[in-house]
């Protein structure tokens, strides 16, 4: 049972009854879904073409309404930053443009956190936590997410009292280990990646060693039984001395090969003694599991996985949790929650909605959204994850982001032009044979190469001082990928980046960068609308089972720090 007054602090009293946060003008989630879908269909031209294909697909001339062009091009950089946030509309702008902006902003699902920042209990990793090893390897963004998520999960778990909390898509188990060692919950971490689980186990070893040391020291002080603890203390002396040093490795907090070897030896020699100490001190160890869950699982298949990995635990009441679960993992969790009688609750924050099978469409869950026949392929799903964040919240960030994207658009154009020229030259070498045999040459537009496998994103800022340094860094990266990943082996790169630079200087015409920037700005207003229907659909699906469950959408993270900040909470026992 959950205290409703407690939940109202996180969702707001006005949203508590429905369970769904919505723009204030909507009193009904179904009408909200209908308006989202209608808007998405109306402006689908903004996501049907990649911005990277801006020149190749002649996007500006073909897609942007004629009377929108000049007003948008006349915006200053400062106004562009406001446009990105949906906070600028000029009286002289065309009615349709003003309507697009107003309608988009009014459809965004609210993301402001209801509980004020100073009312969250966990604020400081040093003051509020006794183990600094819990935060090894975490960025500032990750720390913010872990503090908020662990506090919320612990609050719900104290109310529902599950026997086991299972972290799905746990990665290196950052959240799992906080809930285990800070709040003493019995935990299982599941991930499909063996390397992630191996990393989680290494972190766990360090955390457990630090916790044992702290617990023993506390026990000494409280009980003053030095003689009885001497034997226990001696068993961890080696562990304490050999795990004291962690190779920071350029602030990435990665373990050195030497430390890995030491930890392997500790595991072999001291595992039994360590377990005895942990049992005496009532320190629970997280169960790590490499496995995959799927939507094809039936009834208690999920329970069978847990028992197969560790049958000693009590799985009578299970809570599923996930922090930024990708692709189809959130729907998979939801379906397993509903069909497995032992899973009583779920708390999940989704992200990366586009991580599905290539060329697949998003699979809507609710009967209502399925009936609307909305198709969201990889392009709109990718756009849905670009909903406003801190990357463009100030003028300098906006200008940098736009400039780098412009460099990349021209680079993409150069790559595909070169690949197609190379392909045409190879085909022309066989054209005589084709013609002699009555065949056709392979130069039709349908046979043009339209994509490649090189990864050019996230080139470091110090390599992006200007277009020349950017293209030099990009060329080095693509050559390395071609060699290491054995991709596009028949494509020959130039010795230097000069051909790319020359291509850029030829393409770099007046207002070209601004045109791309405007197209991105228009897409940026659509992105939160796409994310809203994806999250709302999951809530509507859970709401179909409202006779046996109660479900909520709750914003939990600062949206400027972590834009994917919406929790889906559902539990099978009713509120007091």
Coordinates of C-alpha atoms in Angstrom, one line a residue:
X1 CA 0.0 0.0 0.0
X2 CA 1.2 3.5 -0.9
X3 CA 0.4 6.7 1.0
X4 CA -1.3 8.9 -1.6
X5 CA -0.1 12.1 0.1
X6 CA 3.5 10.9 -0.5
X7 CA 2.9 10.4 -4.2
X8 CA 1.2 13.8 -4.6
X9 CA 4.5 15.4 -3.7
X10 CA 6.0 14.0 -6.9
X11 CA 3.1 14.2 -9.4
X12 CA 1.1 17.2 -8.1
X13 CA -2.4 17.0 -6.5
X14 CA -4.0 18.1 -9.8
X15 CA -2.6 15.1 -11.7
X16 CA -2.9 12.5 -9.0
X17 CA -6.4 11.2 -9.7
X18 CA -5.7 10.6 -13.4
X19 CA -2.1 9.5 -12.8
X20 CA -1.0 11.2 -16.0
X21 CA 0.7 14.6 -16.3
X22 CA -0.7 16.5 -19.2
X23 CA -0.7 20.0 -20.6
X24 CA -3.2 22.0 -18.4
X25 CA -5.8 22.4 -21.1
X26 CA -6.4 18.6 -21.3
X27 CA -8.7 16.8 -18.8
X28 CA -8.7 13.6 -20.8
X29 CA -5.6 11.5 -21.8
X30 CA -7.4 10.1 -24.9
X31 CA -8.1 13.6 -26.3
X32 CA -4.5 14.5 -25.6
X33 CA -3.3 11.4 -27.5
X34 CA -5.6 12.3 -30.4
X35 CA -4.2 15.8 -30.7
X36 CA -0.6 14.6 -30.5
X37 CA -1.2 12.1 -33.3
X38 CA -3.0 14.7 -35.5
X39 CA -0.2 17.2 -35.1
X40 CA 2.5 14.5 -35.9
X41 CA 0.7 13.5 -39.1
X42 CA 0.3 17.1 -40.2
X43 CA 4.0 18.0 -39.9
X44 CA 5.5 14.6 -40.7
X45 CA 7.5 16.3 -43.5
X46 CA 9.8 17.5 -40.7
X47 CA 11.0 14.0 -39.7
X48 CA 10.6 12.1 -43.0
X49 CA 14.0 13.5 -44.2
X50 CA 17.2 13.5 -42.2
X51 CA 18.9 16.9 -41.7
X52 CA 22.1 15.2 -42.9
X53 CA 20.4 14.8 -46.3
X54 CA 19.6 18.6 -46.5
X55 CA 21.4 19.2 -49.7
X56 CA 20.9 15.8 -51.3
X57 CA 17.1 15.9 -50.9
X58 CA 16.8 19.6 -51.6
X59 CA 14.9 20.0 -48.3
X60 CA 14.7 23.8 -48.2
X61 CA 13.2 24.2 -51.6
X62 CA 10.9 21.1 -51.4
X63 CA 9.6 21.1 -47.9
X64 CA 9.7 24.4 -46.1
X65 CA 6.6 26.5 -46.7
X66 CA 7.4 29.4 -48.9
X67 CA 6.0 32.1 -46.6
X68 CA 7.9 30.7 -43.6
X69 CA 11.4 31.0 -45.2
X70 CA 12.2 34.7 -45.0
X71 CA 10.8 35.4 -41.6
X72 CA 12.8 32.5 -40.1
X73 CA 16.0 33.4 -42.0
X74 CA 15.8 36.9 -40.6
X75 CA 15.9 35.7 -36.9
X76 CA 19.0 36.7 -34.9
X77 CA 21.0 34.1 -33.1
X78 CA 19.5 35.2 -29.9
X79 CA 16.0 34.7 -31.3
X80 CA 16.9 31.3 -32.6
X81 CA 17.8 30.2 -29.0
X82 CA 14.3 31.4 -27.9
X83 CA 12.7 29.6 -30.9
X84 CA 14.4 26.4 -29.8
X85 CA 12.5 26.7 -26.5
X86 CA 9.3 27.8 -28.2
X87 CA 9.3 31.2 -26.5
X88 CA 9.3 33.5 -29.5
X89 CA 6.5 34.4 -31.9
X90 CA 6.4 37.6 -33.9
X91 CA 3.2 39.3 -34.8
X92 CA 4.2 39.7 -38.4
X93 CA 4.9 36.0 -39.0
X94 CA 2.5 34.0 -41.1
X95 CA -0.5 32.6 -39.3
X96 CA 0.4 29.0 -40.1
X97 CA 3.9 29.4 -38.7
X98 CA 2.6 30.9 -35.5
X99 CA 0.0 28.2 -35.2
X100 CA 2.7 25.5 -35.7
X101 CA 4.8 27.0 -32.8
X102 CA 1.8 27.5 -30.4
X103 CA 0.3 24.1 -31.1
X104 CA 3.7 22.3 -30.7
X105 CA 4.5 23.9 -27.4
X106 CA 1.0 23.4 -26.0
X107 CA 1.3 19.6 -26.8
X108 CA 4.6 19.0 -25.0
X109 CA 4.2 16.7 -22.0
X110 CA 5.1 18.7 -18.9
X111 CA 8.6 17.9 -17.6
X112 CA 9.1 20.2 -14.7
X113 CA 9.8 18.3 -11.5
X114 CA 7.1 18.9 -8.8
X115 CA 9.2 18.2 -5.7
X116 CA 11.5 21.3 -5.3
X117 CA 15.2 20.7 -5.5
X118 CA 15.9 21.5 -1.9
X119 CA 13.3 18.9 -0.7
X120 CA 15.1 15.9 -2.2
X121 CA 16.8 14.1 0.6
X122 CA 19.9 13.0 -1.3
X123 CA 22.0 16.0 -2.3
X124 CA 25.6 15.3 -1.6
X125 CA 27.6 12.2 -2.5
X126 CA 30.0 12.7 0.4
X127 CA 27.7 13.9 3.1
X128 CA 24.7 11.6 2.4
X129 CA 26.7 8.5 1.5
X130 CA 29.2 6.5 3.5
X131 CA 30.9 4.8 0.6
X132 CA 32.7 7.0 -2.0
X133 CA 33.3 3.9 -4.1
X134 CA 29.6 3.9 -5.0
X135 CA 30.2 6.8 -7.3
X136 CA 33.2 5.5 -9.2
X137 CA 33.0 6.2 -12.9
X138 CA 29.9 8.4 -12.7
X139 CA 29.6 11.7 -14.6
X140 CA 27.8 14.7 -13.0
X141 CA 24.7 13.9 -15.1
X142 CA 24.7 10.2 -14.0
X143 CA 25.1 11.2 -10.3
X144 CA 22.1 13.5 -10.6
X145 CA 20.0 10.7 -12.1
X146 CA 21.2 8.1 -9.6
X147 CA 20.5 10.3 -6.6
X148 CA 17.0 11.1 -7.7
X149 CA 16.1 7.6 -8.9
X150 CA 17.5 5.7 -5.9
X151 CA 15.7 8.0 -3.5
X152 CA 12.4 7.6 -5.4
X153 CA 12.7 3.8 -5.7
X154 CA 13.6 3.5 -2.0
X155 CA 10.6 5.6 -1.1
X156 CA 8.2 3.3 -3.1
X157 CA 10.0 0.1 -1.9
X158 CA 9.6 1.1 1.7
X159 CA 5.8 1.3 1.1
X160 CA 5.4 -1.8 -1.1
X161 CA 8.1 -3.9 0.7
X162 CA 9.1 -6.2 -2.3
X163 CA 11.3 -9.2 -1.4
X164 CA 13.5 -8.5 -4.4
X165 CA 14.2 -5.5 -6.6
X166 CA 15.4 -6.4 -10.2
X167 CA 17.3 -3.7 -12.2
X168 CA 16.7 -4.3 -15.9
X169 CA 19.3 -3.1 -18.3
X170 CA 21.5 -2.4 -15.3
X171 CA 24.7 -1.7 -17.2
X172 CA 27.5 -1.5 -14.6
X173 CA 24.8 -1.6 -11.9
X174 CA 25.3 2.0 -10.6
X175 CA 21.7 2.2 -9.4
X176 CA 21.6 -1.4 -8.2
X177 CA 24.6 -0.9 -5.9
X178 CA 23.3 2.3 -4.4
X179 CA 20.0 0.6 -3.5
X180 CA 21.9 -2.4 -2.2
X181 CA 24.6 -0.8 -0.1
X182 CA 23.0 2.5 0.8
X183 CA 19.4 1.3 1.4
X184 CA 20.1 -2.4 2.1
X185 CA 17.6 -3.8 -0.5
X186 CA 18.0 -7.3 -1.9
X187 CA 19.0 -6.7 -5.5
X188 CA 19.4 -8.5 -8.8
X189 CA 21.0 -6.7 -11.8
X190 CA 20.2 -8.0 -15.3
X191 CA 21.9 -6.9 -18.5
X192 CA 22.3 -8.6 -21.9
X193 CA 25.9 -7.4 -22.1
X194 CA 28.5 -9.7 -20.5
X195 CA 31.1 -6.9 -20.5
X196 CA 28.8 -4.6 -18.5
X197 CA 28.1 -7.2 -15.9
X198 CA 31.8 -8.0 -15.6
X199 CA 32.4 -4.3 -15.0
X200 CA 29.5 -4.3 -12.4
X201 CA 31.2 -7.2 -10.6
X202 CA 34.5 -5.4 -10.4
X203 CA 32.8 -2.3 -9.0
X204 CA 30.9 -4.5 -6.5
X205 CA 34.1 -6.0 -5.2
X206 CA 35.5 -2.6 -4.4
X207 CA 32.3 -1.4 -2.8
X208 CA 31.9 -4.5 -0.7
X209 CA 35.5 -4.3 0.5
X210 CA 35.0 -0.7 1.5
X211 CA 31.7 -1.5 3.2
X212 CA 33.1 -4.4 5.1
X213 CA 36.0 -2.2 6.4
X214 CA 33.5 0.5 7.5
X215 CA 31.1 -2.0 9.1
X216 CA 33.9 -3.6 11.0
X217 CA 35.3 -0.3 12.2
X218 CA 31.8 0.8 13.3
X219 CA 31.2 -2.5 15.1
X220 CA 34.5 -2.1 16.9
X221 CA 33.6 1.3 18.1
X222 CA 30.1 0.3 19.2
X223 CA 30.8 -3.1 20.8
X224 CA 34.3 -2.6 21.9
X225 CA 35.0 -6.3 21.3
X226 CA 38.5 -6.1 19.9
X227 CA 39.5 -9.6 20.7
X228 CA 36.5 -11.2 19.0
X229 CA 37.1 -9.1 15.8
X230 CA 40.8 -9.6 15.4
X231 CA 40.3 -12.8 13.4
X232 CA 37.7 -11.2 11.1
X233 CA 39.8 -8.1 10.6
X234 CA 42.9 -10.2 9.6
X235 CA 41.0 -11.9 6.9
X236 CA 40.4 -8.7 5.0
X237 CA 43.9 -7.2 5.6
X238 CA 45.1 -8.4 2.2
X239 CA 41.9 -7.2 0.5
X240 CA 42.3 -3.7 2.0
X241 CA 45.9 -3.3 1.0
X242 CA 45.6 -4.7 -2.5
X243 CA 42.5 -2.8 -3.5
X244 CA 43.5 0.6 -2.1
X245 CA 44.8 2.0 -5.4
X246 CA 42.6 2.5 -8.4
X247 CA 44.1 3.7 -11.6
X248 CA 42.2 6.8 -12.5
X249 CA 43.2 6.5 -16.2
X250 CA 42.5 10.0 -17.4
X251 CA 39.6 10.5 -14.9
X252 CA 37.7 7.6 -16.4
X253 CA 38.0 5.6 -13.2
X254 CA 38.8 2.4 -15.0
X255 CA 40.7 -0.4 -13.3
X256 CA 44.2 -1.1 -14.5
X257 CA 45.2 -4.5 -15.7
X258 CA 47.3 -4.9 -12.6
X259 CA 44.3 -4.3 -10.3
X260 CA 42.2 -6.7 -12.4
X261 CA 44.8 -9.4 -11.8
X262 CA 44.8 -8.6 -8.1
X263 CA 41.0 -8.7 -7.9
X264 CA 40.9 -12.1 -9.7
X265 CA 43.3 -13.5 -7.1
X266 CA 41.2 -12.1 -4.3
X267 CA 38.2 -13.7 -5.8
X268 CA 39.9 -17.1 -5.9
X269 CA 41.6 -17.1 -2.5
X270 CA 39.3 -15.0 -0.3
X271 CA 35.8 -15.5 -1.6
X272 CA 34.8 -18.0 1.2
X273 CA 36.2 -15.8 4.0
X274 CA 34.6 -12.7 2.5
X275 CA 31.2 -14.3 2.3
X276 CA 31.5 -15.4 6.0
X277 CA 32.3 -11.8 7.0
X278 CA 29.4 -10.4 4.9
X279 CA 27.0 -12.9 6.5
X280 CA 28.1 -12.0 10.0
X281 CA 27.7 -8.3 9.2
X282 CA 24.4 -8.9 7.3
X283 CA 25.8 -7.3 4.1
X284 CA 23.8 -8.5 1.2
X285 CA 25.6 -9.1 -2.2
X286 CA 23.8 -8.1 -5.4
X287 CA 23.1 -11.0 -7.8
X288 CA 24.5 -10.2 -11.3
X289 CA 22.8 -11.9 -14.2
X290 CA 23.6 -11.9 -18.0
X291 CA 20.4 -12.6 -19.8
X292 CA 17.9 -11.2 -22.3
X293 CA 14.2 -10.7 -21.6
X294 CA 11.7 -10.5 -24.5
X295 CA 8.1 -9.7 -25.3
X296 CA 7.6 -13.4 -26.2
X297 CA 8.0 -14.5 -22.6
X298 CA 4.9 -16.0 -21.1
X299 CA 3.4 -16.0 -17.6
X300 CA 6.2 -16.9 -15.2
X301 CA 9.1 -17.2 -17.7
X302 CA 10.8 -14.2 -16.0
X303 CA 10.5 -15.9 -12.6
X304 CA 12.2 -19.0 -14.1
X305 CA 15.2 -16.9 -15.2
X306 CA 15.6 -15.5 -11.7
X307 CA 15.4 -18.9 -10.1
X308 CA 17.7 -20.4 -12.6
X309 CA 20.3 -17.7 -11.8
X310 CA 19.9 -17.8 -8.0
X311 CA 17.2 -20.0 -6.5
X312 CA 18.2 -19.1 -2.9
X313 CA 16.5 -15.7 -3.0
X314 CA 12.9 -14.9 -2.2
X315 CA 11.0 -13.9 -5.3
X316 CA 7.5 -13.9 -3.8
X317 CA 7.2 -10.1 -4.4
X318 CA 9.3 -8.5 -7.1
X319 CA 9.8 -4.8 -8.1
X320 CA 11.1 -4.2 -11.6
X321 CA 13.2 -1.0 -12.1
X322 CA 15.0 0.5 -15.1
X323 CA 17.0 3.7 -15.6
X324 CA 17.1 4.8 -19.2
X325 CA 16.1 1.5 -20.7
X326 CA 16.4 1.6 -24.5
X327 CA 14.3 0.6 -27.5
X328 CA 11.7 -2.2 -26.8
X329 CA 13.0 -2.9 -23.3
X330 CA 10.4 -0.7 -21.5
X331 CA 7.4 -2.4 -23.3
X332 CA 9.0 -5.8 -22.6
X333 CA 9.3 -4.9 -18.9
X334 CA 5.7 -3.7 -18.8
X335 CA 4.3 -6.8 -20.4
X336 CA 6.3 -9.1 -18.0
X337 CA 5.0 -7.0 -15.1
X338 CA 1.4 -7.5 -16.1
X339 CA 1.6 -11.2 -16.8
X340 CA 3.9 -12.5 -14.0
X341 CA 2.0 -12.8 -10.8
X342 CA 5.1 -12.3 -8.7
X343 CA 6.0 -8.9 -10.2
X344 CA 4.0 -6.4 -8.1
X345 CA 5.4 -3.1 -9.3
X346 CA 7.5 -1.4 -12.0
X347 CA 9.5 1.9 -12.0
X348 CA 11.1 2.7 -15.3
X349 CA 12.6 5.7 -17.2
X350 CA 12.8 5.0 -20.9
X351 CA 15.2 6.5 -23.5
X352 CA 16.7 5.9 -26.9
X353 CA 13.3 5.0 -28.4
X354 CA 15.0 4.5 -31.8
X355 CA 17.0 1.5 -30.7
X356 CA 14.9 -1.1 -32.5
X357 CA 15.5 -3.3 -35.5
X358 CA 16.7 -1.4 -38.6
X359 CA 13.8 -0.4 -40.8
X360 CA 11.2 -1.4 -38.1
X361 CA 8.4 0.9 -37.0
X362 CA 7.7 1.7 -33.4
X363 CA 5.3 -0.8 -31.9
X364 CA 2.5 1.1 -30.0
X365 CA 1.0 -0.7 -27.0
X366 CA -2.3 0.8 -26.2
X367 CA -5.5 -0.2 -28.1
X368 CA -6.2 3.5 -28.7
X369 CA -2.9 4.3 -30.3
X370 CA -2.8 1.1 -32.3
X371 CA -6.2 2.0 -33.7
X372 CA -4.9 5.3 -35.0
X373 CA -2.4 3.6 -37.2
X374 CA 0.4 6.1 -36.7
X375 CA 3.7 4.9 -38.2
X376 CA 6.9 6.0 -36.5
X377 CA 10.0 4.6 -38.2
X378 CA 13.7 5.1 -37.2
X379 CA 13.8 8.8 -38.3
X380 CA 11.0 10.1 -36.0
X381 CA 12.1 7.8 -33.2
X382 CA 15.6 9.3 -33.5
X383 CA 14.1 12.8 -33.5
X384 CA 12.0 12.0 -30.4
X385 CA 15.3 11.7 -28.4
X386 CA 16.4 15.1 -29.5
X387 CA 13.8 16.9 -27.4
X388 CA 15.1 20.1 -25.8
X389 CA 18.1 19.7 -23.5
X390 CA 20.9 21.8 -22.2
X391 CA 23.0 21.5 -25.4
X392 CA 21.3 24.6 -26.8
X393 CA 20.2 26.5 -23.8
X394 CA 22.6 29.4 -24.3
X395 CA 23.8 31.4 -27.3
X396 CA 27.3 30.0 -27.3
X397 CA 26.1 26.4 -27.2
X398 CA 23.5 27.0 -29.8
X399 CA 26.0 28.6 -32.3
X400 CA 28.6 25.8 -31.7
X401 CA 26.0 23.0 -32.1
X402 CA 24.7 24.6 -35.3
X403 CA 28.1 25.1 -36.8
X404 CA 29.3 21.6 -36.1
X405 CA 26.1 20.2 -37.6
X406 CA 26.7 22.3 -40.7
X407 CA 30.2 20.9 -41.1
X408 CA 28.8 17.4 -40.8
X409 CA 26.0 17.9 -43.3
X410 CA 28.5 18.9 -46.0
X411 CA 30.9 16.1 -45.0
X412 CA 28.0 13.5 -45.3
X413 CA 27.3 15.0 -48.8
X414 CA 30.9 14.7 -49.8
X415 CA 31.1 11.0 -48.6
X416 CA 28.1 9.9 -50.4
X417 CA 29.0 11.8 -53.6
X418 CA 32.4 10.1 -53.6
X419 CA 31.0 6.7 -52.9
X420 CA 28.5 7.0 -55.8
X421 CA 31.2 8.3 -58.1
X422 CA 33.4 5.4 -57.2
X423 CA 30.5 3.0 -57.7
X424 CA 29.6 4.6 -61.1
X425 CA 33.2 4.3 -62.3
X426 CA 33.3 0.6 -61.4
X427 CA 30.0 0.1 -63.2
X428 CA 31.1 2.0 -66.2
X429 CA 34.1 -0.3 -66.6
X430 CA 31.5 -3.1 -67.3
X431 CA 29.2 -1.0 -69.4
X432 CA 30.4 -2.4 -72.7
X433 CA 29.6 -5.9 -71.6
X434 CA 26.2 -4.8 -70.3
X435 CA 25.4 -3.1 -73.6
X436 CA 26.7 -6.0 -75.7
X437 CA 24.5 -8.3 -73.8
X438 CA 21.4 -6.1 -74.0
X439 CA 21.7 -5.3 -70.3
X440 CA 21.4 -2.0 -68.5
X441 CA 24.1 0.0 -66.8
X442 CA 23.9 0.4 -63.1
X443 CA 23.6 4.1 -63.0
X444 CA 19.9 4.5 -62.1
X445 CA 19.0 6.8 -59.2
X446 CA 17.5 3.8 -57.4
X447 CA 20.9 2.2 -57.2
X448 CA 22.6 5.2 -55.6
X449 CA 24.3 4.7 -52.2
X450 CA 22.2 6.6 -49.7
X451 CA 24.0 5.8 -46.4
X452 CA 27.2 4.6 -44.9
X453 CA 28.5 2.9 -41.8
X454 CA 31.1 5.4 -40.6
X455 CA 30.4 7.0 -37.2
X456 CA 31.3 10.7 -37.2
X457 CA 29.3 12.0 -34.2
X458 CA 30.8 13.5 -31.1
X459 CA 34.2 14.7 -32.4
X460 CA 35.8 16.4 -29.4
X461 CA 35.5 20.2 -29.1
X462 CA 39.2 20.9 -29.3
X463 CA 39.2 19.2 -32.8
X464 CA 36.3 21.5 -33.9
X465 CA 38.0 24.9 -33.8
X466 CA 37.2 25.4 -37.5
X467 CA 36.0 23.4 -40.5
X468 CA 39.6 22.4 -41.4
X469 CA 40.4 20.9 -38.0
X470 CA 36.9 19.2 -37.9
X471 CA 37.4 17.5 -41.3
X472 CA 40.9 16.5 -40.4
X473 CA 39.7 14.7 -37.3
X474 CA 36.7 13.2 -39.1
X475 CA 39.0 11.8 -41.9
X476 CA 41.4 10.2 -39.3
X477 CA 38.4 8.6 -37.5
X478 CA 36.9 7.2 -40.7
X479 CA 40.2 5.8 -41.9
X480 CA 40.6 4.1 -38.5
X481 CA 37.1 2.7 -38.6
X482 CA 37.6 1.4 -42.1
X483 CA 40.7 -0.5 -41.0
X484 CA 39.5 -1.7 -37.6
X485 CA 35.9 -2.5 -38.5
X486 CA 36.6 -3.6 -42.1
X487 CA 33.8 -1.4 -43.5
X488 CA 33.6 0.1 -47.0
X489 CA 36.9 -1.6 -48.0
X490 CA 36.4 -0.6 -51.6
X491 CA 36.3 3.1 -50.8
X492 CA 39.6 5.0 -51.1
X493 CA 40.0 8.0 -48.9
X494 CA 42.3 10.9 -49.9
X495 CA 45.7 11.2 -48.3
X496 CA 44.7 14.5 -46.7
X497 CA 41.4 16.3 -45.9
X498 CA 42.1 18.9 -48.6
X499 CA 39.4 17.5 -51.0
X500 CA 36.8 17.7 -48.3
X501 CA 37.9 21.3 -47.4
X502 CA 37.6 22.3 -51.1
X503 CA 34.2 20.7 -51.3
X504 CA 33.1 22.7 -48.2
X505 CA 34.4 26.0 -49.5
X506 CA 32.5 25.3 -52.8
X507 CA 29.2 24.5 -51.0
X508 CA 29.6 27.2 -48.3
X509 CA 27.2 29.7 -49.9
X510 CA 25.4 32.6 -48.3
X511 CA 22.7 31.5 -45.7
X512 CA 23.3 27.8 -46.3
X513 CA 24.2 27.3 -42.6
X514 CA 21.3 29.4 -41.5
X515 CA 18.9 27.4 -43.7
X516 CA 20.0 24.1 -42.0
X517 CA 19.8 25.8 -38.6
X518 CA 16.2 26.8 -39.3
X519 CA 15.3 23.3 -40.4
X520 CA 16.7 21.9 -37.2
X521 CA 14.8 24.5 -35.1
X522 CA 11.5 23.5 -36.7
X523 CA 12.3 19.8 -36.0
X524 CA 13.2 20.7 -32.4
X525 CA 9.7 21.8 -31.7
X526 CA 8.3 18.6 -33.1
X527 CA 10.7 16.4 -31.1
X528 CA 9.0 16.7 -27.7
X529 CA 5.6 16.0 -29.3
X530 CA 7.0 12.7 -30.6
X531 CA 8.3 11.8 -27.2
X532 CA 5.0 12.7 -25.6
X533 CA 3.0 10.2 -27.6
X534 CA 5.5 7.4 -27.0
X535 CA 5.4 7.8 -23.3
X536 CA 1.7 8.5 -23.2
X537 CA 1.0 5.3 -25.1
X538 CA 2.7 3.2 -22.4
X539 CA 0.6 4.9 -19.8
X540 CA -2.6 4.3 -21.8
X541 CA -1.7 0.6 -22.1
X542 CA -1.2 0.2 -18.4
X543 CA -4.4 2.1 -17.8
X544 CA -6.3 -0.6 -19.7
X545 CA -5.6 -2.7 -16.6
X546 CA -6.7 -0.1 -14.1
X547 CA -9.0 -2.6 -12.4
X548 CA -6.0 -4.3 -11.0
X549 CA -3.2 -1.7 -11.2
X550 CA -2.6 1.9 -10.6
X551 CA -0.2 3.8 -12.9
X552 CA 1.5 7.2 -13.1
X553 CA 3.8 9.3 -15.2
X554 CA 6.1 11.4 -13.0
X555 CA 8.9 13.8 -14.0
X556 CA 11.9 13.1 -11.7
X557 CA 15.1 14.6 -13.1
X558 CA 16.0 18.2 -13.9
X559 CA 15.1 18.3 -17.6
X560 CA 18.1 20.5 -18.5
X561 CA 20.4 17.9 -17.0
X562 CA 18.6 14.8 -18.1
X563 CA 15.9 15.4 -20.7
X564 CA 14.6 11.8 -20.6
X565 CA 13.2 12.4 -17.2
X566 CA 9.7 10.7 -17.1
X567 CA 9.1 7.8 -14.8
X568 CA 6.4 5.2 -15.5
X569 CA 5.3 3.9 -12.1
X570 CA 2.7 1.1 -11.7
X571 CA 1.8 -1.2 -8.9
X572 CA -0.8 -3.9 -8.4
X573 CA -1.9 -3.1 -4.9
X574 CA -4.2 -0.1 -4.4
X575 CA -3.5 3.1 -2.6
X576 CA -4.6 3.6 0.9

